[in-house]
mmCIF file of C-alpha atoms in Angstrom:
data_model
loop_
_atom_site.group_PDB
_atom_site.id
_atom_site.type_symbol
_atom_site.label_atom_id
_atom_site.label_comp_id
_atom_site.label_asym_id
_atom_site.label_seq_id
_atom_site.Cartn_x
_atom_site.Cartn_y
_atom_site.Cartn_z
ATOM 1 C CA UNK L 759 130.683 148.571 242.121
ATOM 2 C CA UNK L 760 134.361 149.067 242.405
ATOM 3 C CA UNK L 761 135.473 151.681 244.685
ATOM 4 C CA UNK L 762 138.913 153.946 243.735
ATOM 5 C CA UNK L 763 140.506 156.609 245.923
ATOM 6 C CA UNK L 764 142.652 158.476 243.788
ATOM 7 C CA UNK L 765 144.313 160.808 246.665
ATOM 8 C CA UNK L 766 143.692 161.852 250.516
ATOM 9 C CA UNK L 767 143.910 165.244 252.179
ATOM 10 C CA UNK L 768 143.580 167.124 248.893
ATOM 11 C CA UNK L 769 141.029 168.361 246.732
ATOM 12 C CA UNK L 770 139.993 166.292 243.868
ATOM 13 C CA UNK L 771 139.247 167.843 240.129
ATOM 14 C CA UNK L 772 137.055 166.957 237.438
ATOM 15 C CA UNK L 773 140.179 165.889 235.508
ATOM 16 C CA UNK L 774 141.056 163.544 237.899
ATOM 17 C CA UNK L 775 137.695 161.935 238.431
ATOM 18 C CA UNK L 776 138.032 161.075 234.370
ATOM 19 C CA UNK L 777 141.003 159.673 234.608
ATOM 20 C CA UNK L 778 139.939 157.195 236.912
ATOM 21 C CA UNK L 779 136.375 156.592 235.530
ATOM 22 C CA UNK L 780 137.922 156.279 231.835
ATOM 23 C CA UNK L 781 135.582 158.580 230.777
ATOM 24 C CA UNK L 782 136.399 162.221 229.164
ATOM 25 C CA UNK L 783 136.252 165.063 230.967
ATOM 26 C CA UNK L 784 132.798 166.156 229.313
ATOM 27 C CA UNK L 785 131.331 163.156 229.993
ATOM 28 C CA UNK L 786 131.798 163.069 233.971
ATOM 29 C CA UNK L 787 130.772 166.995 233.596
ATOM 30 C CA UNK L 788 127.457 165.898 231.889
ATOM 31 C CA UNK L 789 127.198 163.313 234.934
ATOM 32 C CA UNK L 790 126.276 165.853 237.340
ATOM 33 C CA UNK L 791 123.380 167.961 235.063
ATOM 34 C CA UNK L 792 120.578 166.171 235.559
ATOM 35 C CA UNK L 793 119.066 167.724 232.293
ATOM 36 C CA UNK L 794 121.895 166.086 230.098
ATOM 37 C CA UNK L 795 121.121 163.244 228.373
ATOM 38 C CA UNK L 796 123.478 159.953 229.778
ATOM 39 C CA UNK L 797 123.509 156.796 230.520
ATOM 40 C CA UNK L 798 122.306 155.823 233.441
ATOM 41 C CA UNK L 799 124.945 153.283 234.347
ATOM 42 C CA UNK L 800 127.783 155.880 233.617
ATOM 43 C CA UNK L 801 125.823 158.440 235.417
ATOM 44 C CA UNK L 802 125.959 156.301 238.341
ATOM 45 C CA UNK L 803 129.617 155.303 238.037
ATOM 46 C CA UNK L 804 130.924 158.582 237.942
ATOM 47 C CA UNK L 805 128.949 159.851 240.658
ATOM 48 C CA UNK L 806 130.327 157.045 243.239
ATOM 49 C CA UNK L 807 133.815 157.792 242.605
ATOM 50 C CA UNK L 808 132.963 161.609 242.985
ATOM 51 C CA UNK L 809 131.469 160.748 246.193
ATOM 52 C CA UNK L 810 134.501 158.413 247.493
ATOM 53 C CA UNK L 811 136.532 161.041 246.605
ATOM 54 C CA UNK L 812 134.558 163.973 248.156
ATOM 55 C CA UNK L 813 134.827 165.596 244.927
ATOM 56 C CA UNK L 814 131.154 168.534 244.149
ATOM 57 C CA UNK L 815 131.237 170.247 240.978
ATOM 58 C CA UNK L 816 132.094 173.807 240.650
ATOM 59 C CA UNK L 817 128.624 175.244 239.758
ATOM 60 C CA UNK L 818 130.637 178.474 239.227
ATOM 61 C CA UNK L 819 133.067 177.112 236.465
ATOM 62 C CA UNK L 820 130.192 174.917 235.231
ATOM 63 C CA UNK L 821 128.051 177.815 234.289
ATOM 64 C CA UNK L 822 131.358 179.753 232.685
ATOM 65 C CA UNK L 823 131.580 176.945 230.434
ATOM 66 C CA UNK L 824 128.084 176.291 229.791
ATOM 67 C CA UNK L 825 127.227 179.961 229.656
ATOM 68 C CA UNK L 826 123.687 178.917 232.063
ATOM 69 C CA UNK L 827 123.989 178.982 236.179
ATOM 70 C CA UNK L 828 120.636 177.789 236.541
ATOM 71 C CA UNK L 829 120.104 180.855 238.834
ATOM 72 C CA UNK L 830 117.271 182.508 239.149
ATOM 73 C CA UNK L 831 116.949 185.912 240.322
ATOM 74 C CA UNK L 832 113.870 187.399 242.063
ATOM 75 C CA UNK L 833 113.414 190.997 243.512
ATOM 76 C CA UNK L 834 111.061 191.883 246.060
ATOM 77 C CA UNK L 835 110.009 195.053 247.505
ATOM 78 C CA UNK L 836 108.924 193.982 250.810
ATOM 79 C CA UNK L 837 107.644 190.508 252.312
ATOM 80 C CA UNK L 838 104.651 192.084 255.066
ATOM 81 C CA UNK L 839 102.081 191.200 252.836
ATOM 82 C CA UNK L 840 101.466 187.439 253.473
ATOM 83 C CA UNK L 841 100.691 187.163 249.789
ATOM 84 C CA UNK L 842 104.529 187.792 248.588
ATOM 85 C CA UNK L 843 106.372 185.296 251.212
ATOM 86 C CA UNK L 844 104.024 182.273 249.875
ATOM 87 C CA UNK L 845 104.794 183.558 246.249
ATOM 88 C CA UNK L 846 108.562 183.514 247.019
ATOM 89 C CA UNK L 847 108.153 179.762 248.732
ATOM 90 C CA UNK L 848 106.271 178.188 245.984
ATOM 91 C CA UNK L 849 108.262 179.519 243.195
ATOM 92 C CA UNK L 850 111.521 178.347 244.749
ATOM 93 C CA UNK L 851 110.107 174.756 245.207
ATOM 94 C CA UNK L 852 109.158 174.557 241.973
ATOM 95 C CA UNK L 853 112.408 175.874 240.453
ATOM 96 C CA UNK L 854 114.060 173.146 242.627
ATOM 97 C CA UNK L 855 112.365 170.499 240.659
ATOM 98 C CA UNK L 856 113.587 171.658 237.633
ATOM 99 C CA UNK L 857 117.460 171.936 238.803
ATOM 100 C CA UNK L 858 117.206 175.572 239.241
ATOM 101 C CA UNK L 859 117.818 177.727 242.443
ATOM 102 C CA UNK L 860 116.717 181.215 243.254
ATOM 103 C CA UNK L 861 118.483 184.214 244.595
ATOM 104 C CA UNK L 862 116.205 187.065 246.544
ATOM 105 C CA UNK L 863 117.351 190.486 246.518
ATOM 106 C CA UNK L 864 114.897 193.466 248.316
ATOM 107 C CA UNK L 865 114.349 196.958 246.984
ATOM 108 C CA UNK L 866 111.371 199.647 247.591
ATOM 109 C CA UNK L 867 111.189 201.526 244.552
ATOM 110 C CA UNK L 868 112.357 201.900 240.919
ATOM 111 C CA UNK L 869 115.745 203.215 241.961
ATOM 112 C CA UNK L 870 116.644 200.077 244.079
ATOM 113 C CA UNK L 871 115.367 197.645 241.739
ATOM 114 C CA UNK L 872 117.473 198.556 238.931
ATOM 115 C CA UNK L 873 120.665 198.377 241.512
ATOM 116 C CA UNK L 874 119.370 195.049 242.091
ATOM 117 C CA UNK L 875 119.046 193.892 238.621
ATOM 118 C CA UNK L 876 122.386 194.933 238.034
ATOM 119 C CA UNK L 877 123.822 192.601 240.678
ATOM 120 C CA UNK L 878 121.673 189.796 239.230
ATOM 121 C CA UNK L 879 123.583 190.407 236.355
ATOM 122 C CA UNK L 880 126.904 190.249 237.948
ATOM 123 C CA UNK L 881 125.553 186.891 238.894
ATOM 124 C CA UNK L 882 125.100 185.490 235.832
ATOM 125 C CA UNK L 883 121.536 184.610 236.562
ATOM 126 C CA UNK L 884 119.436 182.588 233.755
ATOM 127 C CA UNK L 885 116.451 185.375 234.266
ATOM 128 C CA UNK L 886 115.015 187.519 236.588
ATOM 129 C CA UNK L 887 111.395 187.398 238.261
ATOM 130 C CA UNK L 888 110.348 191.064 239.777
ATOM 131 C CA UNK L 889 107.664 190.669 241.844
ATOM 132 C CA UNK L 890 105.815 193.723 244.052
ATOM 133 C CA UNK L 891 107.893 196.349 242.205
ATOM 134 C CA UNK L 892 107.851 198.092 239.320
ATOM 135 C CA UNK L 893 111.406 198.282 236.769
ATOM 136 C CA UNK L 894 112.701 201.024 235.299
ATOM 137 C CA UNK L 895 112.150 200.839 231.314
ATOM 138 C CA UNK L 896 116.359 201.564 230.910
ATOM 139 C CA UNK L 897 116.759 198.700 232.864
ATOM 140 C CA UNK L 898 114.904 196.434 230.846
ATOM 141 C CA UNK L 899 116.108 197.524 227.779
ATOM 142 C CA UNK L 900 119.652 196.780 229.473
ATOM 143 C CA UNK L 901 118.379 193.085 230.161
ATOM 144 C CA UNK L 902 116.733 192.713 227.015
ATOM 145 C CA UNK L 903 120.257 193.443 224.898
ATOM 146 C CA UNK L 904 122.012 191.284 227.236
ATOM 147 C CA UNK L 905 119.503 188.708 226.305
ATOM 148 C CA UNK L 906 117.900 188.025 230.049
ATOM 149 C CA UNK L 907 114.638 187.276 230.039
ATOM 150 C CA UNK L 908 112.404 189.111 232.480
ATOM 151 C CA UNK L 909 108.975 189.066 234.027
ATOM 152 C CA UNK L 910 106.632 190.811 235.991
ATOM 153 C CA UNK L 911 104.982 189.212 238.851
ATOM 154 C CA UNK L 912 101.509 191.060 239.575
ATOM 155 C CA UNK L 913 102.980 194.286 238.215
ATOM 156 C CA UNK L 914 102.160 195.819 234.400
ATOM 157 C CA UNK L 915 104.813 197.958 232.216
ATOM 158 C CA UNK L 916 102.528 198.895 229.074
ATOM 159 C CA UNK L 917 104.633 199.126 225.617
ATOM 160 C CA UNK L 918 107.497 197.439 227.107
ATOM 161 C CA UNK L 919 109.519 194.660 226.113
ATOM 162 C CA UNK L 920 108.855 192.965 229.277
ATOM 163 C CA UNK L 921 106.199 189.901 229.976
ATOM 164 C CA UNK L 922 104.151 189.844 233.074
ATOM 165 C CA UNK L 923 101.778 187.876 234.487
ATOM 166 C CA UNK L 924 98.494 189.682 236.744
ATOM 167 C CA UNK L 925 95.495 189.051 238.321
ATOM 168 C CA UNK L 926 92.739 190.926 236.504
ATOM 169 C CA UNK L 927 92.716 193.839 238.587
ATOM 170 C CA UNK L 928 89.754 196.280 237.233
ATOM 171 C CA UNK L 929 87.494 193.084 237.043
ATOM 172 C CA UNK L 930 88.505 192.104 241.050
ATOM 173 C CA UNK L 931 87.810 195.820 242.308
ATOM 174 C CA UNK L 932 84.648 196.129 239.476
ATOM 175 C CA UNK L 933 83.001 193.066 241.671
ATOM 176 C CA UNK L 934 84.120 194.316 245.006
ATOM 177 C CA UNK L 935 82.228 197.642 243.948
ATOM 178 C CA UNK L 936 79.207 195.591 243.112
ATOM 179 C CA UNK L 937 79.495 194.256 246.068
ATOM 180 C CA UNK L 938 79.399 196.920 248.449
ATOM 181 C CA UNK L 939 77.030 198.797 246.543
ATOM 182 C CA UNK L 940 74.736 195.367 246.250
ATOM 183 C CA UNK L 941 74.564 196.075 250.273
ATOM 184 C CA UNK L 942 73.455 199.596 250.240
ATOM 185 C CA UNK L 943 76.914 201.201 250.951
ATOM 186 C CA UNK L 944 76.740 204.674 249.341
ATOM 187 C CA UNK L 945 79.835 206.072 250.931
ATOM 188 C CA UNK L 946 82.736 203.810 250.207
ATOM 189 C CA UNK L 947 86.031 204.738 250.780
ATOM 190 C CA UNK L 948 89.693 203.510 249.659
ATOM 191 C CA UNK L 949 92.991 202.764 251.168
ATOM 192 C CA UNK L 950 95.710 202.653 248.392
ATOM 193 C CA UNK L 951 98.759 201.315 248.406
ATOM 194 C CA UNK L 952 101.846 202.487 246.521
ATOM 195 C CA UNK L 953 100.616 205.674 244.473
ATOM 196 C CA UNK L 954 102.953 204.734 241.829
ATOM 197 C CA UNK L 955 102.224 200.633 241.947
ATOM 198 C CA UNK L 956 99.805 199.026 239.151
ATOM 199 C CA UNK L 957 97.633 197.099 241.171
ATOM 200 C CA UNK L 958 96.665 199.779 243.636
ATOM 201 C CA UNK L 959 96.181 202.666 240.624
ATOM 202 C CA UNK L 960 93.969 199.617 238.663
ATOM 203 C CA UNK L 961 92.261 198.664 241.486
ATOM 204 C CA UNK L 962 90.706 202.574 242.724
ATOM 205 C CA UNK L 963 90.107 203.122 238.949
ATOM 206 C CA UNK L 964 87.792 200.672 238.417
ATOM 207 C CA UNK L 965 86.812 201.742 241.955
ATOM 208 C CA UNK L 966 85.656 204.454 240.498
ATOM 209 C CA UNK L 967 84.403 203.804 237.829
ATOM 210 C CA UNK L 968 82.298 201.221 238.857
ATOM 211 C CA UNK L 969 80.376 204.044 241.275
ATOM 212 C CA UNK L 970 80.194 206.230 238.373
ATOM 213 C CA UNK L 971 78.132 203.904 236.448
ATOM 214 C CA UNK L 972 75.728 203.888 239.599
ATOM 215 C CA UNK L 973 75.697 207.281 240.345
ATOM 216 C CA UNK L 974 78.092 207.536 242.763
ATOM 217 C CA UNK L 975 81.543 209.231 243.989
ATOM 218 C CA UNK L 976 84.582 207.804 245.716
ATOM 219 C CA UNK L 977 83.633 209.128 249.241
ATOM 220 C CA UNK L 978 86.993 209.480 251.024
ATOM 221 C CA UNK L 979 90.391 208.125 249.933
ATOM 222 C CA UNK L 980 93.705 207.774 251.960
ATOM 223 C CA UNK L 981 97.231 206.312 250.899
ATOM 224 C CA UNK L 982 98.223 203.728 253.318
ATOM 225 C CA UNK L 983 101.223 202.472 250.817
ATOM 226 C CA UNK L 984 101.332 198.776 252.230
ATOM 227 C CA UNK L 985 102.538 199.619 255.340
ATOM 228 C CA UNK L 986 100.885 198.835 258.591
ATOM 229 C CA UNK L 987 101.905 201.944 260.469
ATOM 230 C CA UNK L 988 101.022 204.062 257.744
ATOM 231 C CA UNK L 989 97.335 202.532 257.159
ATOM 232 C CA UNK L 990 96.794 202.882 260.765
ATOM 233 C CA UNK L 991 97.341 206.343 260.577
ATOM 234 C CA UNK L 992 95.332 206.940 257.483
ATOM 235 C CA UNK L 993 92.198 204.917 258.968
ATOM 236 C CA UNK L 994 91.930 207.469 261.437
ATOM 237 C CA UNK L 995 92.016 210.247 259.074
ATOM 238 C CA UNK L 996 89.311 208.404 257.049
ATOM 239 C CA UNK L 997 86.651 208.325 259.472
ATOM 240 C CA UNK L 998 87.621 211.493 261.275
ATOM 241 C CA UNK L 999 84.249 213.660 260.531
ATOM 242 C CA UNK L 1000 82.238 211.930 258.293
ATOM 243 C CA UNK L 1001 82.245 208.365 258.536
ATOM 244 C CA UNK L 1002 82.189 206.352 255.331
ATOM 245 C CA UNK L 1003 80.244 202.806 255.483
ATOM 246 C CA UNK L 1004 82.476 200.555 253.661
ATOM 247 C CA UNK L 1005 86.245 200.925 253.281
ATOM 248 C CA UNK L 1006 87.978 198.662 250.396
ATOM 249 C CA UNK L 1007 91.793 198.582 250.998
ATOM 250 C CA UNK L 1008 93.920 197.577 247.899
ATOM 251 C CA UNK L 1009 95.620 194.266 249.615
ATOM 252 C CA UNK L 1010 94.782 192.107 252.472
ATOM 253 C CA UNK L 1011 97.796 193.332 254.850
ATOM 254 C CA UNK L 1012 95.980 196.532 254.664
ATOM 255 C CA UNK L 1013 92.765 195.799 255.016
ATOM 256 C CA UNK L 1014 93.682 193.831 258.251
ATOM 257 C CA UNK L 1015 95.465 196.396 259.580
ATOM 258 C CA UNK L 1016 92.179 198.431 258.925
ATOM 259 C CA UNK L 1017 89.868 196.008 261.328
ATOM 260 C CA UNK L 1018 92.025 196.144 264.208
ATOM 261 C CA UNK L 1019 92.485 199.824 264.387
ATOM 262 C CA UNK L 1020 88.384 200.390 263.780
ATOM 263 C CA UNK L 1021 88.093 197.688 266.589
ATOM 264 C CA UNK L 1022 90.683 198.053 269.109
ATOM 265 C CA UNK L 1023 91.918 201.819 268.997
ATOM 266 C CA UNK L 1024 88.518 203.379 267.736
ATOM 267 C CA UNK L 1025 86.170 201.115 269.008
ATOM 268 C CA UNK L 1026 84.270 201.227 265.689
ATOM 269 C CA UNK L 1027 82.499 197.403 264.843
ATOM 270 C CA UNK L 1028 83.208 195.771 261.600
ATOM 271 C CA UNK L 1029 80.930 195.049 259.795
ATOM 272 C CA UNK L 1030 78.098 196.640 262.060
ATOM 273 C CA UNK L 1031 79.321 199.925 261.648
ATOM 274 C CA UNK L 1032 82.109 199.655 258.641
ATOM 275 C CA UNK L 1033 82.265 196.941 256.264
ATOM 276 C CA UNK L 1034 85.770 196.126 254.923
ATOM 277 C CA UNK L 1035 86.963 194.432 252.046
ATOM 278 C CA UNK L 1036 90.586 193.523 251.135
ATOM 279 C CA UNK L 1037 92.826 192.216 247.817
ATOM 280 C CA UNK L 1038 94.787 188.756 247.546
ATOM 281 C CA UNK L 1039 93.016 186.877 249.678
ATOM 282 C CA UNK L 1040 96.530 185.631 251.812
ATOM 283 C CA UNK L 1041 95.729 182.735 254.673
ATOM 284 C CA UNK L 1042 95.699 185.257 257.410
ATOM 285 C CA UNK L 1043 91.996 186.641 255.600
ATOM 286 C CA UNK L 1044 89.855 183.336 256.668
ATOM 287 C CA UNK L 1045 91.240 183.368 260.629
ATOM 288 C CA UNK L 1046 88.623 183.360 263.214
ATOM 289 C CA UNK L 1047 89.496 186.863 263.707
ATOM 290 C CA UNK L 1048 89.054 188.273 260.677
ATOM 291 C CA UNK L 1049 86.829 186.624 258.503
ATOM 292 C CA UNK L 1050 87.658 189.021 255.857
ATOM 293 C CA UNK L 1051 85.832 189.645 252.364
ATOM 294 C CA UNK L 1052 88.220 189.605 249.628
ATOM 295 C CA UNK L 1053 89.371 189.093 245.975
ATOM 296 C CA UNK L 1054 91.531 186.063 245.772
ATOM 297 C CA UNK L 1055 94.362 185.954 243.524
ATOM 298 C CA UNK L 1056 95.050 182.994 241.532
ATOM 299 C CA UNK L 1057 98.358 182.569 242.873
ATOM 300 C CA UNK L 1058 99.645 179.144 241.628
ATOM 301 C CA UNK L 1059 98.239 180.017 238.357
ATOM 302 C CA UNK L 1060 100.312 183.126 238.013
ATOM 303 C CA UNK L 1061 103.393 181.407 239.390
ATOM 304 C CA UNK L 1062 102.838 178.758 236.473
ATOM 305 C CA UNK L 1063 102.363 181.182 234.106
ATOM 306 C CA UNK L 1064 105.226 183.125 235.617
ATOM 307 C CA UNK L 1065 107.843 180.449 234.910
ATOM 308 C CA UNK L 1066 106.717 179.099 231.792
ATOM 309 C CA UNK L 1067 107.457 182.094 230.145
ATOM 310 C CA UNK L 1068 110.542 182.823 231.892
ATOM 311 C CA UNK L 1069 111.925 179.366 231.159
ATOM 312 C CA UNK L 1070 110.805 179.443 227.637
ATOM 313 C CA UNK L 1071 113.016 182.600 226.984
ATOM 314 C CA UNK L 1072 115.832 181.166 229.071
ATOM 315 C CA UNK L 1073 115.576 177.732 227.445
ATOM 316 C CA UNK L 1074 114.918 178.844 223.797
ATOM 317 C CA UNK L 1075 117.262 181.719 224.021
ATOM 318 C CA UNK L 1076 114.436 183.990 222.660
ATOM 319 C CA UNK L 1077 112.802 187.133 224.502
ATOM 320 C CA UNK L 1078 109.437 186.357 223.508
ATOM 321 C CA UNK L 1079 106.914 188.953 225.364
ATOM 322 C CA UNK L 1080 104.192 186.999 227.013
ATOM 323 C CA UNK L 1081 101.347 189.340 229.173
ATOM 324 C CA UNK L 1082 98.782 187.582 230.551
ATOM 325 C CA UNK L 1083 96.115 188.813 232.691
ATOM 326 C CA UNK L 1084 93.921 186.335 235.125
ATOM 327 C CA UNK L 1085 90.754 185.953 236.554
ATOM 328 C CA UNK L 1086 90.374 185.350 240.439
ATOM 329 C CA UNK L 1087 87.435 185.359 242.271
ATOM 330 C CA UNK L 1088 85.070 186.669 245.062
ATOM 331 C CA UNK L 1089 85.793 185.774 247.982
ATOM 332 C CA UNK L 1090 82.718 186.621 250.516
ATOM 333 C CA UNK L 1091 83.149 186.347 254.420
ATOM 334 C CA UNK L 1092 82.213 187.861 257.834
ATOM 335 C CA UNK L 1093 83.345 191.526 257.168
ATOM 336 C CA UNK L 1094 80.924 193.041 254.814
ATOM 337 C CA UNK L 1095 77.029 192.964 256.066
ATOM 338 C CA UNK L 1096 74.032 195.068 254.280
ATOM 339 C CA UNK L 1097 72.778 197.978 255.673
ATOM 340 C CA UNK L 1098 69.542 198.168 256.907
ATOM 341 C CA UNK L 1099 67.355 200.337 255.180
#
């Protein structure tokens, strides 16, 4: 292939890189999307005289034009929890094979995350994934009018005009329940996470409910609110006194942070004296060292499920509301054991 420099020691435009190709200026623009339709000969034309040039497209004036940045936003409350960092990695790689890129912003509670919606918006970005925390219903009225699609990751908003995507979170604790009352545990205990977070209020309701049906009451209950300092200090408070037998925390990070201060600062066993059970099951719960029972989340599924719907909207231009609510499963290990009678 023939090889033109146009100029030296200045930057090259779009304009420029047409005049030379003998193309129009929309063409060589549609050279560089990969989802526009062209030929692949042209494609490849253009693109070599960009390159001997050292001319790169302005995604910024591209996405003016084209009214699409193929920006992603996500907002996370924190990344502690093992779960949420593996969530973030396999959602960006799979954006990445569909030409889009993703742009992480942090808040801790409703407040924050509409601050950090609202510079997503200033971004221009295609939709917006919130994963861990909860949106204000203003705010996603305020995306819905501006026609950005939004969804939930493992977070609910009931009568909203939001989608989301969950593991089924009363059948997961329901089955832990079972569990632990399968082995004889009459006192069971919970550490919740965020008072004012979905999964932690579904999971201890169906806590509780699930000991109702068998004659039994939620025996102590502490607020650890995903935080490892915090749990540590409320897993001394829960077996100050009376001791319960079984404590189910309502993630993994938690529950973790559970064993080690039974084991190393109390000197309590686990299981012997305390079985515990956890939520997500993240790749920390199978080590050597923890062994830990769990409820695994089906995270690729609700990453799948995530952006399907969130492309969809962004690709149809609609603000269809998808909810969708998945099973996960059972995970038994080394940290729950039956209690001899």
């Amino acid at each position: 292939m023939e090889r033109t420099l146009i100029k030296k020691g200045k930057a090259i435009t779009a304009k420029e890189i047409a005049q030379i190709s003998g193309f129009s200026q929309a063409v060589v623009s549609r050279a560089f999307n990969p989802n526009t339709p062209i030929k692949k000969t042209t494609r490849e034309k253009i693109q070599q005289i960009a390159k001997d040039n050292g001319y790169r497209p302005n995604a910024i004036a591209r996405s003016l034009i084209t009214n699409q940045s193929n920006i992603i936003g996500i907002v996370v409350g924190y990344l502690e929890n093992q779960f949420y960092p593996l969530v973030v990695q396999e959602i960006s790689k799979k954006l990445q094979k569909k030409n889009y890129h993703l742009l992480i912003f942090f808040a801790q509670n409703n407040e924050d995350t509409d601050n950090m919606v609202n510079s997503m918006l200033d971004y221009r970005v295609d939709g917006v994934i919130v994963a861990s925390v909860s949106l204000s219903s203003k705010m996603i009225a305020q995306c819905y009018n501006a026609h950005i699609p939004i969804v939930l990751f493992n977070r609910i908003i009931h009568n909203s005009q939001c989608s989301w995507v969950e593991t089924n979170n009363t059948d997961g604790a329901r089955k832990i329940a079972q569990h632990l009352i399968g082995l004889g545990h009459t006192k069971i205990a919970f550490m919740a996470g965020d008072e004012n977070a979905s999964t932690s209020l579904q999971r201890e309701k169906a806590l509780i409910q699930t000991l109702s049906q068998h004659n039994l009451k939620l025996f102590k209950r502490e607020v650890g609110n995903f935080d490892i300092n915090t749990t540590i200090k409320a897993t001394k408070k829960l077996v100050k006194g009376d001791m319960p037998d079984a404590i189910f925390a309502a993630n993994d990070y938690m529950a973790i942070a559970v064993i080690d201060t039974l084991r190393y600062e109390l000197n309590i066993r686990v299981p012997e004296d305390i079985s515990v059970v956890g939520f997500d099951d993240v790749p920390q719960s199978s080590w050597g060292s923890y062994q830990l029972t769990t409820f695994k989340q089906p995270m690729n599924k609700m990453i799948d499920a995530t952006l399907s719907f969130l492309l969809d909207n962004i690709n149809n231009r609609k603000n269809t509301v998808h909810k969708l609510s998945l099973e996960g499963e059972l995970v038994i290990r080394n940290t729950t054991k039956k209690i001899n009678s």
